[in-house]
Each structure stands twice: as C-alpha cells, then as structure tokens.
Amino acid sequence: MSFASLPWTPYYQQEGSADANDSASSSSLMAQYALAGTILFTAIVYAWESYLDTRQHAAYKINQFPSLLETTVSKIDNKEKKLLPQMKEKFSKAQLYGRDKMQLGRIASPYDVTESIAFLLLGFLPYMWDRAAAIGNQYFGYTAEDEIKITLIFLGLVTLIGTITKLPFELYSTFQVERKHGFNKQTLSLFFTDQIKSLVLTALIGGPFVALLLTIIQKGGEYFYLYVWAFVCVFSLFMMTIVPVVIMPLFNKYEPLPDGDLKDQIYALAKRLNYPLTKLFVMDGSKRSSHSNAFMFGFGNNKRIVLFDTLLTQVEQDEILAILGHELGHWKLGHTVSNLVITQLYVGAAFFVFSQTYGNTELYQAFGFHGKVPTIIALLLFFQTLWAPVDKVLSFLLTLFSRHNEFGADKFGADLGMASQLQTGLIKIHLENLGAMTPDPWYSTYHYSHPPLVERLSALTNLVKKST
Ligand SMILES: [Zn+2]
C-alpha cells in the first residue's frame, strides 16, 4: 500500500511521500482517518451550532413581549422608573438587532466552515509551510535548521491571510449592523489603525512567545510539558500585568474619575470590602461604541477599577455602585483566582496530552506533512484534531461555571443591600445594549457566559424576599 492510497489525503503534499510509503502501509486507524475525522467533527459542530442559531433566530422573530419578563420586571418597576414601558418600547428594536446580528453570522459561519474544510482538503498548512521555508531560504538563506525562524515567517503569513479574510465580516458588522442600530461610533481610519496596531502587537509579543515556547518543547526532553506549563503560567501573569498598563492605553484613554460623590462612594465601597483600590479610571469607550462596561484589574495591593464613560451616562450613581458591588463580588468570592487556576490546569492538561502524541509522525502524514514535522505544525494539528472535541466540552463546562459565578456575584451584591439597584442597573444596561429579551433556552445554555436577564432579575427578587 502506498501513501497515496490512504483513504483521505490533502491535495497538496510535501515532497518525500516516497519515503513515507513504508510507515504508511502500517498506518494506524487514527492516522488513516485523521483528516476525515477532523472534517467530520468540524461539520458536526457546524451543524449543531447552525441548529442553535436557527432556534435563536426564530426566537428573535417573536413579536409579543415575553410574559415572564413582563411579570419579573413589573415587580421591580414603579411609576417613577418606567422601566417596563421602556422595555416594551425597545422590544422590537432589540429583536431586530438580534436578527441582524444573526443574519451576519449566517453568512460568516458557512464561510468559516467552508474555509476550514477547504484548507484541510487542499493542504493549506503544508503548502504555507513550504512557502515560508522558500521565502526564508530565498531572502535570508534559512535552511531546515532554522525551524523557529521559518515558523515566524509561516505564522506571519497565516495571520495576515486570516486578518484579510475576516476583514469583510468585521467591516460589515461594525459599519453596517452596529451603525444601523446606533452603536458604532468609530471611523474607518480608527478601525484600520486598530487592525494595524493589533498586528504589530501580535508580532511583538506573539513572536517571542512562540519562539520561546517552541525552544522549550524541542529542548525540554521527556518532561517538556512541565516546563511549557511553567512558562505559560509565568507568561499569563506577565500579560495580565502589561495588558492593562501598557497595551490597553494604546487603544483607549484612561483618565482618573473626577473628584466628587461617585468617587467617594466607590472608595468607600472598596474600603468596606477591603479591596485595595489604588486607581479609579474612566475609559473613553464611546470612541468606538455606545456599548457599556466596567472592569477591575491588578495584583496584590495595587488594584484598579475602570468604568466606561458610556456607563456613567446610562445608569444612575447608585446603580454604578451596585454593578461594582457585583464586580467586587467576583473578586471577593475568588472567581478571578479560580478562573486563572482553571486556565492553567487546562493548559497543563493540553500540553501533557500533546506530549503523548508529539512523536506520532503518521498523524502528520495524514495532513500532508512528510519527514520531520515542524513543532508549530504538530501543535496546530493537535489543537485542531485530537484536542478539538475535548476543548468543545471543556469550554461548555466553563460557560456553565461562568453563569454559576454570575449568580454568586449577584447574590454578593444583594447581600451588600444593593439588590434593587443592581436589578434596575442591569435592566438599563440591557436596554442600552439592546440585549436579547427572548433568549432561546438551548442557545443561551450553550453560548451565554452570563445568565439571561430574566433569570438574574428573578434570582435577585427571590433573594430580597428571603431576606425580608
Ligand atoms: Zn459578573
């Protein structure tokens, strides 16, 4: 049996398949069906996610205000706040916004899945690797010995192609869908400046990261996954430190929150919870979008809180405090730390399993690689094939965990005595963002990192009932 008679092989093959004949004749089942299996898995995930999209799209077509939301909000609302009338007024707008976003996804996802499958069948990875090696050889005199340098050229090419193929969808999303619904505030020049800045940062940070990672894998010996794990842990901590301080200011302006009542109250809240707040910023989120947010960051005794300028105009002061009460709840309840630990365990597990498959050259032959496979290719194929199903399951578990934590942080806010302010704050933000009012239960269970609004509101109402 020659290599070409493997049941599934990509169109482009690296040279040297003749040498691979012998090993191919004893190909394991896994190697024989690795390509077909990967395509099948991609197609199954696509079919499943499209089905969920169809369900959510149908939910966005409902034109009657959901009764559960109505009864839940009416318990929170009063004549002064007029939240229910506002929700009803914005209901059809929110439904339309949801449909428009889904419509874009309905074009983007078939395109994505077709691209992925076509790339697998055509042998995009071996082809790009050979091109990168040829460019490296022609312009810099690199040989097969210079694998890491060729890897950087390869990743540069692949990233550039990825950025360009995604561009039409991002442009359409920002300047068509978001603008139509009044969210987009950015100009084309800001959009492209952001893209270029991101590419430069990816090269500056991603390049050295990949180079070090590959060196550790190649030189680490039998237990390389342990060193990789330690390296990735240190690198994540490094990124958590520099992202807010060095990288985010490249995209947005951070100004201290002006002196006044709000600032005093936030510091008082932080003090009450022993949160070592050292700086309080307002970020000019409005320069890109009118969507709003708040977040916290920092290590040890040097923590900061950032409020989007859009948030300040969309909700009242006591609601901002309630939202921060929720955010600080995530910190106080250890969610920030547990997320970091889970991520590191995930990385450790992934690299351990990778270390067990790293030497399996048959697997790489199934994707068109012959001879010594470059480490980056081994990594990419591992995450795209064997690890992909594991990743899908783990991501779903993490989504469940995240929703669980949201209820926990809401309860924390309620225990601070801010349940009703949190409720009205959540409703207002939901309205401003035209959030989904008719989330399909299957769709939201699979995709939402936060529980649907109505669930959060009723959980808070129940908490208030219990405590009184
Ligand atoms: Zn939260």
XYZ file of C-alpha atoms and ligand atoms in Angstrom:
469
model
C 0.000 0.000 0.000
C 1.473 3.320 -0.997
C 0.922 6.551 0.875
C -1.341 7.860 -1.877
C -3.745 5.024 -1.180
C -4.552 6.312 2.286
C -8.305 6.812 2.128
C -8.101 10.556 2.831
C -5.195 12.788 1.919
C -4.981 16.501 1.201
C -4.423 17.745 -2.345
C -1.097 19.418 -1.558
C 1.508 17.058 -0.122
C 5.001 17.895 0.954
C 7.681 16.206 -1.087
C 9.091 12.994 0.276
C 5.954 10.910 0.285
C 8.004 8.108 -1.337
C 9.988 7.736 1.911
C 6.773 7.552 3.814
C 5.449 4.541 1.938
C 6.654 2.028 4.453
C 5.267 3.679 7.501
C 2.046 4.478 5.671
C 1.472 0.813 4.936
C 1.266 0.251 8.663
C -0.757 3.405 9.282
C -2.841 3.238 12.375
C -6.558 3.695 12.083
C -6.174 7.072 13.774
C -3.763 8.316 11.095
C -5.838 6.916 8.242
C -8.946 8.706 9.332
C -7.401 11.750 10.999
C -8.230 14.043 8.086
C -11.713 12.608 7.531
C -12.356 12.632 11.282
C -11.328 16.276 11.616
C -13.567 17.271 8.720
C -16.438 15.265 10.152
C -16.019 16.853 13.568
C -15.897 20.358 12.036
C -19.081 19.591 10.100
C -20.897 18.192 13.141
C -20.046 21.232 15.266
C -21.173 23.470 12.430
C -24.471 21.605 12.041
C -25.130 21.755 15.784
C -24.297 25.440 16.099
C -26.344 26.290 12.999
C -29.279 24.468 14.521
C -28.920 26.573 17.678
C -28.692 29.712 15.515
C -31.915 28.754 13.791
C -33.626 28.380 17.153
C -32.378 31.771 18.347
C -33.267 33.391 15.044
C -36.817 32.094 15.417
C -36.900 33.470 18.975
C -35.900 36.906 17.645
C -38.961 36.800 15.386
C -41.377 36.633 18.308
C -43.281 39.908 18.301
C -45.058 39.562 21.598
C -43.303 40.849 24.714
C -42.359 37.755 26.804
C -44.795 37.356 29.702
C -42.207 36.032 32.180
C -40.057 39.098 31.587
C -43.138 41.293 31.997
C -44.124 39.828 35.379
C -40.498 39.835 36.571
C -39.863 43.453 35.597
C -43.238 44.677 36.870
C -42.206 43.544 40.376
C -39.114 45.746 40.146
C -40.658 48.670 38.351
C -42.624 51.652 39.632
C -44.263 54.728 38.125
C -41.153 56.802 38.541
C -38.699 54.447 36.868
C -40.958 53.424 33.970
C -38.672 50.501 33.137
C -41.351 48.197 31.765
C -42.751 50.764 29.320
C -39.195 51.485 28.139
C -38.527 47.785 27.655
C -41.713 47.328 25.711
C -40.871 50.325 23.587
C -37.426 48.965 22.758
C -38.566 45.363 22.383
C -38.963 45.340 18.605
C -35.680 47.238 18.172
C -33.868 44.649 20.289
C -35.458 41.826 18.291
C -34.371 43.419 15.028
C -30.822 43.998 16.306
C -30.656 40.342 17.342
C -31.884 39.209 13.943
C -29.418 41.422 12.092
C -26.505 40.066 14.114
C -27.659 36.500 13.452
C -28.043 37.224 9.770
C -24.390 38.198 9.600
C -23.471 35.003 11.434
C -25.490 33.017 8.946
C -23.161 34.210 6.201
C -19.966 34.193 8.260
C -20.274 30.681 9.724
C -20.819 28.778 6.447
C -17.918 30.772 5.060
C -15.722 29.878 8.059
C -16.545 26.195 7.939
C -16.052 26.011 4.170
C -12.698 27.746 4.536
C -11.586 25.348 7.298
C -12.587 22.246 5.346
C -11.167 23.550 2.069
C -7.874 24.362 3.807
C -7.719 20.813 5.205
C -8.526 19.172 1.875
C -6.240 21.397 -0.159
C -3.331 21.014 2.245
C -3.131 24.697 3.196
C -0.793 24.078 6.147
C 1.873 22.044 4.276
C 1.620 24.473 1.366
C 2.090 27.551 3.581
C 4.928 25.870 5.448
C 6.757 25.139 2.207
C 6.189 28.730 1.022
C 7.527 30.093 4.341
C 10.590 27.846 4.049
C 11.138 29.001 0.452
C 10.829 32.698 1.409
C 13.196 32.167 4.351
C 15.670 30.440 2.099
C 15.488 32.941 -0.729
C 15.710 36.154 1.303
C 17.559 35.151 4.461
C 19.349 31.955 3.470
C 17.485 29.895 6.101
C 17.810 26.127 5.947
C 15.758 23.389 7.583
C 17.924 24.020 10.676
C 16.297 27.421 11.131
C 12.924 25.966 12.015
C 11.918 28.647 14.506
C 12.731 31.494 12.128
C 10.742 29.774 9.379
C 7.932 29.301 11.900
C 7.783 33.063 12.437
C 7.531 33.681 8.679
C 4.867 30.957 8.473
C 2.827 32.461 11.328
C 3.204 35.922 9.799
C 1.747 34.689 6.506
C -1.067 32.733 8.146
C -2.007 35.633 10.453
C -2.036 38.057 7.547
C -4.279 35.793 5.479
C -6.563 35.275 8.486
C -6.829 39.025 9.085
C -7.631 39.725 5.448
C -10.277 37.004 5.087
C -12.020 38.149 8.293
C -11.935 41.800 7.291
C -15.138 41.937 5.167
C -17.156 40.429 8.021
C -15.717 42.769 10.638
C -16.316 45.774 8.392
C -19.880 44.684 7.757
C -20.509 44.035 11.441
C -19.116 47.394 12.573
C -20.214 49.702 9.801
C -23.440 48.027 8.787
C -25.063 46.158 11.685
C -23.680 48.188 14.609
C -24.125 51.505 12.836
C -27.660 50.721 11.735
C -28.596 50.180 15.386
C -26.777 53.269 16.592
C -23.899 51.580 18.424
C -20.952 52.235 16.176
C -19.019 55.414 16.934
C -15.742 54.609 15.225
C -14.474 55.872 11.916
C -12.914 53.783 9.183
C -9.499 55.244 9.955
C -9.786 54.301 13.644
C -10.889 50.814 12.566
C -7.844 50.304 10.370
C -5.471 51.883 12.884
C -6.754 49.338 15.433
C -6.162 46.488 12.992
C -2.597 47.596 12.302
C -1.841 48.147 15.980
C -3.141 44.653 16.758
C -0.992 43.087 14.061
C 2.125 44.889 15.283
C 1.424 43.862 18.881
C 0.800 40.266 17.819
C 4.178 40.233 16.104
C 5.998 41.945 19.010
C 4.537 39.767 21.763
C 3.381 36.642 19.931
C 6.655 36.231 18.014
C 8.984 35.951 21.028
C 6.346 33.909 22.889
C 6.146 31.310 20.112
C 9.923 31.249 19.674
C 10.442 30.525 23.393
C 7.600 28.010 23.521
C 8.986 26.018 20.598
C 12.511 26.098 22.020
C 11.209 24.682 25.302
C 9.282 21.908 23.518
C 12.294 20.988 21.386
C 14.918 21.150 24.120
C 12.823 20.164 27.135
C 13.274 16.414 26.808
C 10.777 13.846 28.005
C 9.050 16.113 30.509
C 8.925 19.192 28.298
C 5.244 19.701 29.087
C 6.136 20.586 32.681
C 8.495 23.360 31.536
C 5.964 24.548 28.961
C 3.369 24.670 31.683
C 5.565 26.742 33.982
C 6.448 29.029 31.089
C 2.811 29.590 30.107
C 1.896 30.329 33.756
C 4.610 32.974 34.009
C 3.673 34.374 30.628
C -0.024 34.704 31.596
C 0.918 36.590 34.748
C 3.213 38.804 32.682
C 0.394 39.520 30.204
C -2.086 40.225 32.999
C 0.364 42.824 34.248
C 1.225 44.557 30.992
C -2.106 44.367 29.116
C -3.973 46.945 31.233
C -0.963 49.161 31.854
C 0.847 49.102 28.510
C -1.415 47.661 25.826
C -4.905 48.921 26.565
C -3.754 52.561 26.775
C -2.611 52.170 23.149
C -6.264 51.786 22.181
C -8.088 53.949 24.727
C -7.603 56.910 27.007
C -7.767 56.293 30.741
C -8.474 59.290 32.903
C -8.914 59.395 36.669
C -12.554 59.637 37.710
C -13.096 63.287 38.695
C -13.406 64.089 42.414
C -16.922 64.017 43.684
C -19.639 61.985 45.268
C -19.319 58.968 42.957
C -15.592 58.695 43.527
C -16.005 58.956 47.295
C -18.715 56.317 47.307
C -16.690 53.897 45.185
C -13.692 54.280 47.506
C -15.993 53.781 50.489
C -17.384 50.578 48.930
C -13.867 49.313 48.200
C -12.837 50.048 51.779
C -15.895 48.274 53.156
C -14.868 45.143 51.219
C -11.130 45.534 51.923
C -10.476 45.916 48.225
C -7.083 47.644 47.863
C -8.242 50.171 45.266
C -5.371 52.407 44.205
C -6.673 53.934 40.983
C -10.074 54.634 39.538
C -10.291 55.352 35.816
C -12.821 56.390 33.221
C -12.171 54.924 29.777
C -13.316 56.563 26.553
C -15.245 53.523 25.316
C -17.586 55.905 23.500
C -14.909 56.458 20.861
C -15.729 53.044 19.385
C -19.156 52.019 20.555
C -22.002 53.000 22.848
C -21.991 49.545 24.470
C -21.059 49.920 28.133
C -18.990 48.040 30.691
C -16.877 48.173 33.859
C -13.949 46.029 34.926
C -11.204 45.640 37.516
C -7.634 44.511 37.330
C -4.331 44.410 39.207
C -2.387 42.217 41.589
C -1.969 42.165 45.345
C -2.304 45.580 46.869
C -2.384 47.504 43.633
C -5.849 47.177 42.146
C -7.702 49.416 39.777
C -11.275 49.869 38.616
C -12.183 51.098 35.131
C -15.584 52.499 34.210
C -16.581 53.032 30.585
C -17.631 56.641 30.025
C -20.758 55.219 28.372
C -21.749 53.520 31.633
C -21.628 56.831 33.509
C -24.288 58.333 31.253
C -26.517 55.258 31.031
C -27.183 54.445 34.684
C -27.615 56.296 37.998
C -24.891 56.599 40.588
C -26.353 54.026 42.998
C -26.674 51.600 40.091
C -22.997 52.040 39.216
C -22.187 51.195 42.814
C -24.406 48.104 42.665
C -22.688 46.988 39.444
C -19.302 47.484 41.098
C -20.625 45.570 44.109
C -21.273 42.688 41.725
C -17.818 43.023 40.129
C -16.115 43.160 43.520
C -18.138 40.068 44.406
C -16.282 38.194 41.669
C -13.037 39.170 43.360
C -14.184 38.546 46.941
C -15.641 35.132 46.061
C -12.366 34.093 44.436
C -13.749 33.854 40.880
C -10.799 35.749 39.441
C -8.316 33.380 41.045
C -10.307 30.221 40.255
C -10.559 31.240 36.596
C -6.805 31.702 36.474
C -6.210 28.332 38.127
C -8.660 26.550 35.795
C -6.999 28.108 32.754
C -3.594 26.922 33.937
C -4.889 23.400 34.617
C -6.364 23.389 31.132
C -3.041 24.436 29.612
C -1.197 21.809 31.660
C -3.598 19.046 30.572
C -3.471 20.112 26.912
C 0.330 20.086 26.785
C 0.528 16.798 28.661
C -1.731 15.099 26.095
C 0.189 16.863 23.337
C 3.447 15.424 24.692
C 1.969 11.927 24.300
C 1.170 12.458 20.605
C 4.124 14.649 19.624
C 6.171 11.778 18.180
C 3.329 10.314 16.095
C 4.543 11.126 12.571
C 1.722 9.149 10.942
C -0.764 11.644 12.186
C 1.073 14.464 10.430
C 1.339 12.486 7.196
C -2.437 12.351 7.090
C -2.360 16.166 6.791
C 0.290 16.243 4.092
C 3.480 16.556 6.165
C 6.328 14.205 5.443
C 9.680 13.857 7.108
C 10.385 15.711 10.348
C 7.295 17.727 11.204
C 7.859 21.305 12.396
C 6.885 21.717 16.066
C 4.412 24.524 15.363
C 2.596 22.278 12.872
C 2.467 19.455 15.421
C 0.907 21.935 17.869
C -1.598 23.380 15.398
C -2.699 19.944 14.218
C -3.011 18.695 17.776
C -5.316 21.546 18.769
C -7.279 21.239 15.540
C -7.754 17.452 15.655
C -7.364 15.407 18.843
C -7.867 18.250 21.268
C -10.770 19.964 19.462
C -13.546 17.747 20.895
C -12.032 17.977 24.389
C -11.852 21.740 24.010
C -15.528 21.983 22.988
C -16.629 20.034 26.045
C -14.371 21.950 28.442
C -15.438 25.327 27.014
C -19.047 24.370 27.600
C -18.282 23.420 31.205
C -16.504 26.748 31.656
C -19.551 28.577 30.291
C -21.725 26.772 32.860
C -19.244 27.659 35.592
C -19.211 31.291 34.494
C -23.024 31.549 34.690
C -22.919 29.943 38.119
C -20.411 32.597 39.214
C -22.596 35.397 37.857
C -25.410 34.310 40.182
C -22.871 34.205 43.001
C -21.687 37.747 42.303
C -25.288 38.960 42.031
C -26.020 37.424 45.421
C -22.938 39.138 46.805
C -24.271 42.477 45.527
C -27.664 41.693 47.071
C -26.041 40.865 50.412
C -24.486 44.323 50.339
C -28.043 45.645 50.277
C -27.961 46.722 46.644
C -30.264 44.138 45.062
C -32.826 46.567 43.673
C -30.180 48.982 42.362
C -28.453 46.048 40.705
C -31.732 44.984 39.130
C -32.538 48.403 37.692
C -28.907 48.848 36.628
C -28.951 45.511 34.795
C -32.227 46.377 33.077
C -30.903 49.767 31.946
C -27.667 48.327 30.588
C -29.617 45.579 28.862
C -31.834 48.197 27.257
C -28.950 50.415 26.201
C -27.194 47.423 24.642
C -30.433 46.140 23.089
C -29.713 42.779 24.733
C -31.763 39.720 23.879
C -35.189 39.724 25.537
C -36.212 36.354 24.083
C -33.126 34.161 24.502
C -33.744 30.625 23.287
C -33.032 28.276 26.219
C -30.802 25.925 24.191
C -28.913 28.728 22.513
C -28.305 30.648 25.736
C -27.299 27.494 27.637
C -24.655 26.754 25.017
C -23.357 30.260 24.322
C -24.109 32.686 27.165
C -21.370 33.397 29.693
C -23.980 35.368 31.690
C -27.435 34.062 32.619
C -30.364 35.569 30.680
C -31.611 38.850 32.176
C -34.934 37.462 33.376
C -33.162 34.707 35.358
C -30.845 37.167 37.068
C -33.696 39.515 37.908
C -35.892 36.812 39.412
C -32.982 35.322 41.369
C -32.377 38.788 42.862
C -36.083 39.245 43.622
C -36.109 35.891 45.443
C -33.073 36.910 47.467
C -34.770 40.119 48.564
C -37.920 38.174 49.508
C -35.897 35.739 51.592
C -34.069 38.433 53.488
C -37.204 40.390 54.402
Zn -20.231 39.324 36.525
